[in-house]
Amino acid sequence: EKCKVFMSFDFVKIFETIDLHKNDLDVDNFMTTVINHCHQMQPNKNWELFKALDYTTEVKNLATHVVNILEKEASSFIEQGFWFGLSDNGYLYFAVSDRYIAEEDNLDWIFEAQTHYPEEGAFNSKILRTIEDLADETDLDNYAEYPLFLAYGLKLAQASINHYKTAYPERKIGYSIGYDSGDIITGGWV
């Protein structure tokens, strides 16, 4: 009887893949890269369902979210640091602070600063909800949710930061994105 060898799902490798390819400007290509890595570790035909989502269109539509919300719910200071926080159910929000430290792989910089958490800071992302639904329906669960929330959240954060820089080109800002529980990707200064 032959024994099948399954590559175990390595969340650290997936995290490194996301970080390595984070500057890929083609959102759909970036997501396909991440999905392909997930598929290699956890073979399942249902990964194709995640590739079919129109990531690029929603990223374009949500890129103005941060600026729009800060126009309505202004902070009492000049924004320097942006935190894009994810929860494990696909909820993505942003907060701003009056400082940012790109070298830290933790969030101490935001807790040691003046911060502003806009009440309407959550992104209304149909894609994040769809990822969660597909992950549950296909039994891919956290194999899909963890990496795809992080990867797609990163693209929403990047688009938001780029839009912010267009609106306020004179400001030096930095951003990080990740799970409130820990895994963080540093976007750095922009």
PDB file of C-alpha atoms in Angstrom:
ATOM      1  CA  GLU A   1       0.000   0.000   0.000  1.00  0.00           C
ATOM      2  CA  LYS A   2       1.437   3.350  -1.075  1.00  0.00           C
ATOM      3  CA  CYS A   3       1.570   6.137   1.407  1.00  0.00           C
ATOM      4  CA  LYS A   4       0.636   9.560   0.079  1.00  0.00           C
ATOM      5  CA  VAL A   5       2.889  12.370   1.191  1.00  0.00           C
ATOM      6  CA  PHE A   6       1.089  15.637   1.811  1.00  0.00           C
ATOM      7  CA  MET A   7       3.032  18.818   2.178  1.00  0.00           C
ATOM      8  CA  SER A   8       1.854  20.337   5.428  1.00  0.00           C
ATOM      9  CA  PHE A   9       0.331  23.782   5.254  1.00  0.00           C
ATOM     10  CA  ASP A  10       3.040  26.189   6.327  1.00  0.00           C
ATOM     11  CA  PHE A  11       1.497  29.500   7.388  1.00  0.00           C
ATOM     12  CA  VAL A  12       4.962  31.007   7.893  1.00  0.00           C
ATOM     13  CA  LYS A  13       5.886  30.235   4.258  1.00  0.00           C
ATOM     14  CA  ILE A  14       2.619  31.749   3.037  1.00  0.00           C
ATOM     15  CA  PHE A  15       3.258  34.852   5.137  1.00  0.00           C
ATOM     16  CA  GLU A  16       6.763  35.100   3.607  1.00  0.00           C
ATOM     17  CA  THR A  17       5.290  34.675   0.099  1.00  0.00           C
ATOM     18  CA  ILE A  18       2.853  37.544   0.717  1.00  0.00           C
ATOM     19  CA  ASP A  19       5.647  39.736   2.071  1.00  0.00           C
ATOM     20  CA  LEU A  20       7.980  38.804  -0.811  1.00  0.00           C
ATOM     21  CA  HIS A  21       5.426  39.647  -3.523  1.00  0.00           C
ATOM     22  CA  LYS A  22       3.749  42.599  -1.744  1.00  0.00           C
ATOM     23  CA  ASN A  23       5.000  45.127  -4.298  1.00  0.00           C
ATOM     24  CA  ASP A  24       3.386  43.366  -7.267  1.00  0.00           C
ATOM     25  CA  LEU A  25       1.188  46.159  -8.673  1.00  0.00           C
ATOM     26  CA  ASP A  26      -1.163  43.755 -10.490  1.00  0.00           C
ATOM     27  CA  VAL A  27      -3.673  42.867  -7.755  1.00  0.00           C
ATOM     28  CA  ASP A  28      -5.178  39.858  -9.540  1.00  0.00           C
ATOM     29  CA  ASN A  29      -1.721  38.497 -10.385  1.00  0.00           C
ATOM     30  CA  PHE A  30      -0.590  38.947  -6.769  1.00  0.00           C
ATOM     31  CA  MET A  31      -3.656  37.120  -5.441  1.00  0.00           C
ATOM     32  CA  THR A  32      -3.158  34.302  -7.975  1.00  0.00           C
ATOM     33  CA  THR A  33       0.463  33.931  -6.810  1.00  0.00           C
ATOM     34  CA  VAL A  34      -0.657  33.600  -3.184  1.00  0.00           C
ATOM     35  CA  ILE A  35      -3.508  31.220  -4.087  1.00  0.00           C
ATOM     36  CA  ASN A  36      -1.132  29.033  -6.117  1.00  0.00           C
ATOM     37  CA  HIS A  37       1.210  28.730  -3.123  1.00  0.00           C
ATOM     38  CA  CYS A  38      -1.748  27.769  -0.925  1.00  0.00           C
ATOM     39  CA  HIS A  39      -2.847  25.185  -3.501  1.00  0.00           C
ATOM     40  CA  GLN A  40       0.633  23.605  -3.551  1.00  0.00           C
ATOM     41  CA  MET A  41       0.469  23.050   0.198  1.00  0.00           C
ATOM     42  CA  GLN A  42      -3.206  22.132   0.391  1.00  0.00           C
ATOM     43  CA  PRO A  43      -4.265  20.626  -2.956  1.00  0.00           C
ATOM     44  CA  ASN A  44      -7.941  21.272  -3.597  1.00  0.00           C
ATOM     45  CA  LYS A  45      -9.812  22.095  -6.813  1.00  0.00           C
ATOM     46  CA  ASN A  46     -11.753  24.785  -4.962  1.00  0.00           C
ATOM     47  CA  TRP A  47      -8.807  27.179  -4.949  1.00  0.00           C
ATOM     48  CA  GLU A  48      -9.954  28.078  -8.472  1.00  0.00           C
ATOM     49  CA  LEU A  49     -13.066  29.691  -6.947  1.00  0.00           C
ATOM     50  CA  PHE A  50     -10.847  32.211  -5.156  1.00  0.00           C
ATOM     51  CA  LYS A  51      -8.954  33.011  -8.370  1.00  0.00           C
ATOM     52  CA  ALA A  52     -12.244  33.934 -10.058  1.00  0.00           C
ATOM     53  CA  LEU A  53     -12.913  36.899  -7.735  1.00  0.00           C
ATOM     54  CA  ASP A  54     -12.481  40.378  -9.215  1.00  0.00           C
ATOM     55  CA  TYR A  55      -9.959  41.756  -6.742  1.00  0.00           C
ATOM     56  CA  THR A  56      -8.763  44.631  -8.942  1.00  0.00           C
ATOM     57  CA  THR A  57     -12.183  46.263  -9.361  1.00  0.00           C
ATOM     58  CA  GLU A  58     -13.001  46.261  -5.656  1.00  0.00           C
ATOM     59  CA  VAL A  59      -9.539  47.581  -4.740  1.00  0.00           C
ATOM     60  CA  LYS A  60     -10.103  50.494  -7.151  1.00  0.00           C
ATOM     61  CA  ASN A  61     -13.565  51.113  -5.684  1.00  0.00           C
ATOM     62  CA  LEU A  62     -12.371  51.057  -2.056  1.00  0.00           C
ATOM     63  CA  ALA A  63      -9.100  53.009  -2.553  1.00  0.00           C
ATOM     64  CA  THR A  64     -10.794  56.284  -1.557  1.00  0.00           C
ATOM     65  CA  HIS A  65     -12.190  54.889   1.736  1.00  0.00           C
ATOM     66  CA  VAL A  66      -9.465  56.217   4.061  1.00  0.00           C
ATOM     67  CA  VAL A  67      -9.467  59.761   2.670  1.00  0.00           C
ATOM     68  CA  ASN A  68     -13.283  59.871   2.554  1.00  0.00           C
ATOM     69  CA  ILE A  69     -13.597  58.770   6.178  1.00  0.00           C
ATOM     70  CA  LEU A  70     -10.859  61.106   7.453  1.00  0.00           C
ATOM     71  CA  GLU A  71     -12.647  64.017   5.734  1.00  0.00           C
ATOM     72  CA  LYS A  72     -15.754  63.131   7.792  1.00  0.00           C
ATOM     73  CA  GLU A  73     -13.992  61.976  10.964  1.00  0.00           C
ATOM     74  CA  ALA A  74     -10.804  64.031  11.085  1.00  0.00           C
ATOM     75  CA  SER A  75      -8.074  63.225  13.562  1.00  0.00           C
ATOM     76  CA  SER A  76      -6.858  65.968  15.917  1.00  0.00           C
ATOM     77  CA  PHE A  77      -3.283  65.586  14.612  1.00  0.00           C
ATOM     78  CA  ILE A  78      -1.419  65.183  11.325  1.00  0.00           C
ATOM     79  CA  GLU A  79      -1.484  61.507  10.398  1.00  0.00           C
ATOM     80  CA  GLN A  80       1.872  59.774  10.147  1.00  0.00           C
ATOM     81  CA  GLY A  81       1.163  56.136  10.839  1.00  0.00           C
ATOM     82  CA  PHE A  82      -1.614  53.991   9.444  1.00  0.00           C
ATOM     83  CA  TRP A  83      -2.617  50.640  10.885  1.00  0.00           C
ATOM     84  CA  PHE A  84      -4.854  48.384   8.818  1.00  0.00           C
ATOM     85  CA  GLY A  85      -6.187  45.770  11.200  1.00  0.00           C
ATOM     86  CA  LEU A  86      -7.711  42.448  10.255  1.00  0.00           C
ATOM     87  CA  SER A  87      -9.814  40.157  12.359  1.00  0.00           C
ATOM     88  CA  ASP A  88     -10.106  36.468  11.588  1.00  0.00           C
ATOM     89  CA  ASN A  89     -13.613  36.917  10.158  1.00  0.00           C
ATOM     90  CA  GLY A  90     -12.526  39.192   7.318  1.00  0.00           C
ATOM     91  CA  TYR A  91     -13.165  42.497   9.030  1.00  0.00           C
ATOM     92  CA  LEU A  92     -10.658  45.152   7.910  1.00  0.00           C
ATOM     93  CA  TYR A  93     -10.476  48.604   9.492  1.00  0.00           C
ATOM     94  CA  PHE A  94      -7.934  51.378   9.723  1.00  0.00           C
ATOM     95  CA  ALA A  95      -6.593  53.597  12.481  1.00  0.00           C
ATOM     96  CA  VAL A  96      -4.149  56.497  12.337  1.00  0.00           C
ATOM     97  CA  SER A  97      -1.490  57.812  14.693  1.00  0.00           C
ATOM     98  CA  ASP A  98       0.850  60.775  14.953  1.00  0.00           C
ATOM     99  CA  ARG A  99       3.923  58.541  14.605  1.00  0.00           C
ATOM    100  CA  TYR A 100       5.166  55.502  12.736  1.00  0.00           C
ATOM    101  CA  ILE A 101       8.172  53.233  13.138  1.00  0.00           C
ATOM    102  CA  ALA A 102       8.820  51.063  10.083  1.00  0.00           C
ATOM    103  CA  GLU A 103      11.563  48.999  11.736  1.00  0.00           C
ATOM    104  CA  GLU A 104       9.253  47.483  14.329  1.00  0.00           C
ATOM    105  CA  ASP A 105       7.577  44.173  13.588  1.00  0.00           C
ATOM    106  CA  ASN A 106       5.041  44.917  16.300  1.00  0.00           C
ATOM    107  CA  LEU A 107       2.495  47.628  16.976  1.00  0.00           C
ATOM    108  CA  ASP A 108       4.209  49.409  19.860  1.00  0.00           C
ATOM    109  CA  TRP A 109       4.439  52.566  17.759  1.00  0.00           C
ATOM    110  CA  ILE A 110       0.658  52.925  17.551  1.00  0.00           C
ATOM    111  CA  PHE A 111       0.091  52.259  21.257  1.00  0.00           C
ATOM    112  CA  GLU A 112       2.741  54.818  22.227  1.00  0.00           C
ATOM    113  CA  ALA A 113       1.232  57.525  20.037  1.00  0.00           C
ATOM    114  CA  GLN A 114      -1.866  59.663  19.745  1.00  0.00           C
ATOM    115  CA  THR A 115      -4.307  57.466  17.866  1.00  0.00           C
ATOM    116  CA  HIS A 116      -7.586  57.914  16.099  1.00  0.00           C
ATOM    117  CA  TYR A 117      -9.931  55.018  15.322  1.00  0.00           C
ATOM    118  CA  PRO A 118     -12.637  56.390  12.997  1.00  0.00           C
ATOM    119  CA  GLU A 119     -16.083  54.987  13.799  1.00  0.00           C
ATOM    120  CA  GLU A 120     -16.617  54.269  10.112  1.00  0.00           C
ATOM    121  CA  GLY A 121     -13.085  52.980   9.580  1.00  0.00           C
ATOM    122  CA  ALA A 122     -14.179  49.493   8.510  1.00  0.00           C
ATOM    123  CA  PHE A 123     -13.910  48.659   4.834  1.00  0.00           C
ATOM    124  CA  ASN A 124     -17.138  47.451   3.247  1.00  0.00           C
ATOM    125  CA  SER A 125     -15.481  44.641   1.315  1.00  0.00           C
ATOM    126  CA  LYS A 126     -17.665  42.105  -0.452  1.00  0.00           C
ATOM    127  CA  ILE A 127     -14.510  40.176  -1.413  1.00  0.00           C
ATOM    128  CA  LEU A 128     -13.437  39.635   2.201  1.00  0.00           C
ATOM    129  CA  ARG A 129     -16.931  38.327   3.008  1.00  0.00           C
ATOM    130  CA  THR A 130     -16.844  36.124  -0.094  1.00  0.00           C
ATOM    131  CA  ILE A 131     -13.453  34.690   0.896  1.00  0.00           C
ATOM    132  CA  GLU A 132     -14.876  33.812   4.302  1.00  0.00           C
ATOM    133  CA  ASP A 133     -17.998  32.219   2.774  1.00  0.00           C
ATOM    134  CA  LEU A 134     -16.012  30.232   0.186  1.00  0.00           C
ATOM    135  CA  ALA A 135     -13.513  29.083   2.820  1.00  0.00           C
ATOM    136  CA  ASP A 136     -16.374  27.743   4.945  1.00  0.00           C
ATOM    137  CA  GLU A 137     -18.295  26.178   2.042  1.00  0.00           C
ATOM    138  CA  THR A 138     -15.234  24.404   0.603  1.00  0.00           C
ATOM    139  CA  ASP A 139     -13.833  23.226   3.952  1.00  0.00           C
ATOM    140  CA  LEU A 140     -10.614  25.119   3.200  1.00  0.00           C
ATOM    141  CA  ASP A 141     -11.386  27.198   6.300  1.00  0.00           C
ATOM    142  CA  ASN A 142      -8.255  28.812   7.747  1.00  0.00           C
ATOM    143  CA  TYR A 143      -6.069  27.502   4.903  1.00  0.00           C
ATOM    144  CA  ALA A 144      -7.881  30.050   2.742  1.00  0.00           C
ATOM    145  CA  GLU A 145      -8.974  32.659   5.269  1.00  0.00           C
ATOM    146  CA  TYR A 146      -5.667  33.473   6.955  1.00  0.00           C
ATOM    147  CA  PRO A 147      -3.542  34.008   3.832  1.00  0.00           C
ATOM    148  CA  LEU A 148      -6.201  35.464   1.555  1.00  0.00           C
ATOM    149  CA  PHE A 149      -7.510  37.943   4.147  1.00  0.00           C
ATOM    150  CA  LEU A 150      -3.933  39.099   4.737  1.00  0.00           C
ATOM    151  CA  ALA A 151      -2.979  39.234   1.052  1.00  0.00           C
ATOM    152  CA  TYR A 152      -6.130  41.036  -0.043  1.00  0.00           C
ATOM    153  CA  GLY A 153      -6.123  43.326   2.999  1.00  0.00           C
ATOM    154  CA  LEU A 154      -2.577  44.313   2.045  1.00  0.00           C
ATOM    155  CA  LYS A 155      -3.745  45.321  -1.440  1.00  0.00           C
ATOM    156  CA  LEU A 156      -6.614  47.380   0.015  1.00  0.00           C
ATOM    157  CA  ALA A 157      -4.145  49.072   2.379  1.00  0.00           C
ATOM    158  CA  GLN A 158      -1.683  49.839  -0.424  1.00  0.00           C
ATOM    159  CA  ALA A 159      -4.383  51.315  -2.647  1.00  0.00           C
ATOM    160  CA  SER A 160      -5.671  53.430   0.261  1.00  0.00           C
ATOM    161  CA  ILE A 161      -2.195  54.709   1.088  1.00  0.00           C
ATOM    162  CA  ASN A 162      -1.515  55.547  -2.574  1.00  0.00           C
ATOM    163  CA  HIS A 163      -4.778  57.487  -2.738  1.00  0.00           C
ATOM    164  CA  TYR A 164      -3.928  59.292   0.518  1.00  0.00           C
ATOM    165  CA  LYS A 165      -0.510  60.265  -0.899  1.00  0.00           C
ATOM    166  CA  THR A 166      -2.214  61.662  -4.000  1.00  0.00           C
ATOM    167  CA  ALA A 167      -4.497  63.759  -1.778  1.00  0.00           C
ATOM    168  CA  TYR A 168      -1.675  64.855   0.592  1.00  0.00           C
ATOM    169  CA  PRO A 169       1.593  64.557  -1.382  1.00  0.00           C
ATOM    170  CA  GLU A 170       3.557  66.673   1.098  1.00  0.00           C
ATOM    171  CA  ARG A 171       2.982  64.299   4.020  1.00  0.00           C
ATOM    172  CA  LYS A 172       5.392  61.529   4.931  1.00  0.00           C
ATOM    173  CA  ILE A 173       3.341  58.556   6.053  1.00  0.00           C
ATOM    174  CA  GLY A 174       3.940  54.944   6.894  1.00  0.00           C
ATOM    175  CA  TYR A 175       1.689  51.939   7.196  1.00  0.00           C
ATOM    176  CA  SER A 176       1.470  48.397   8.428  1.00  0.00           C
ATOM    177  CA  ILE A 177      -1.214  45.803   8.034  1.00  0.00           C
ATOM    178  CA  GLY A 178      -2.013  42.572   9.750  1.00  0.00           C
ATOM    179  CA  TYR A 179      -3.944  40.694  12.325  1.00  0.00           C
ATOM    180  CA  ASP A 180      -4.608  42.405  15.627  1.00  0.00           C
ATOM    181  CA  SER A 181      -3.425  39.143  17.201  1.00  0.00           C
ATOM    182  CA  GLY A 182       0.024  39.403  15.704  1.00  0.00           C
ATOM    183  CA  ASP A 183       1.065  38.693  12.123  1.00  0.00           C
ATOM    184  CA  ILE A 184       2.075  42.026  10.650  1.00  0.00           C
ATOM    185  CA  ILE A 185       3.391  43.105   7.263  1.00  0.00           C
ATOM    186  CA  THR A 186       5.273  46.394   7.331  1.00  0.00           C
ATOM    187  CA  GLY A 187       4.418  48.574   4.375  1.00  0.00           C
ATOM    188  CA  GLY A 188       7.024  51.123   5.392  1.00  0.00           C
ATOM    189  CA  TRP A 189       7.302  54.825   4.665  1.00  0.00           C
ATOM    190  CA  VAL A 190       5.646  56.234   1.578  1.00  0.00           C
TER     191      VAL A 190
END
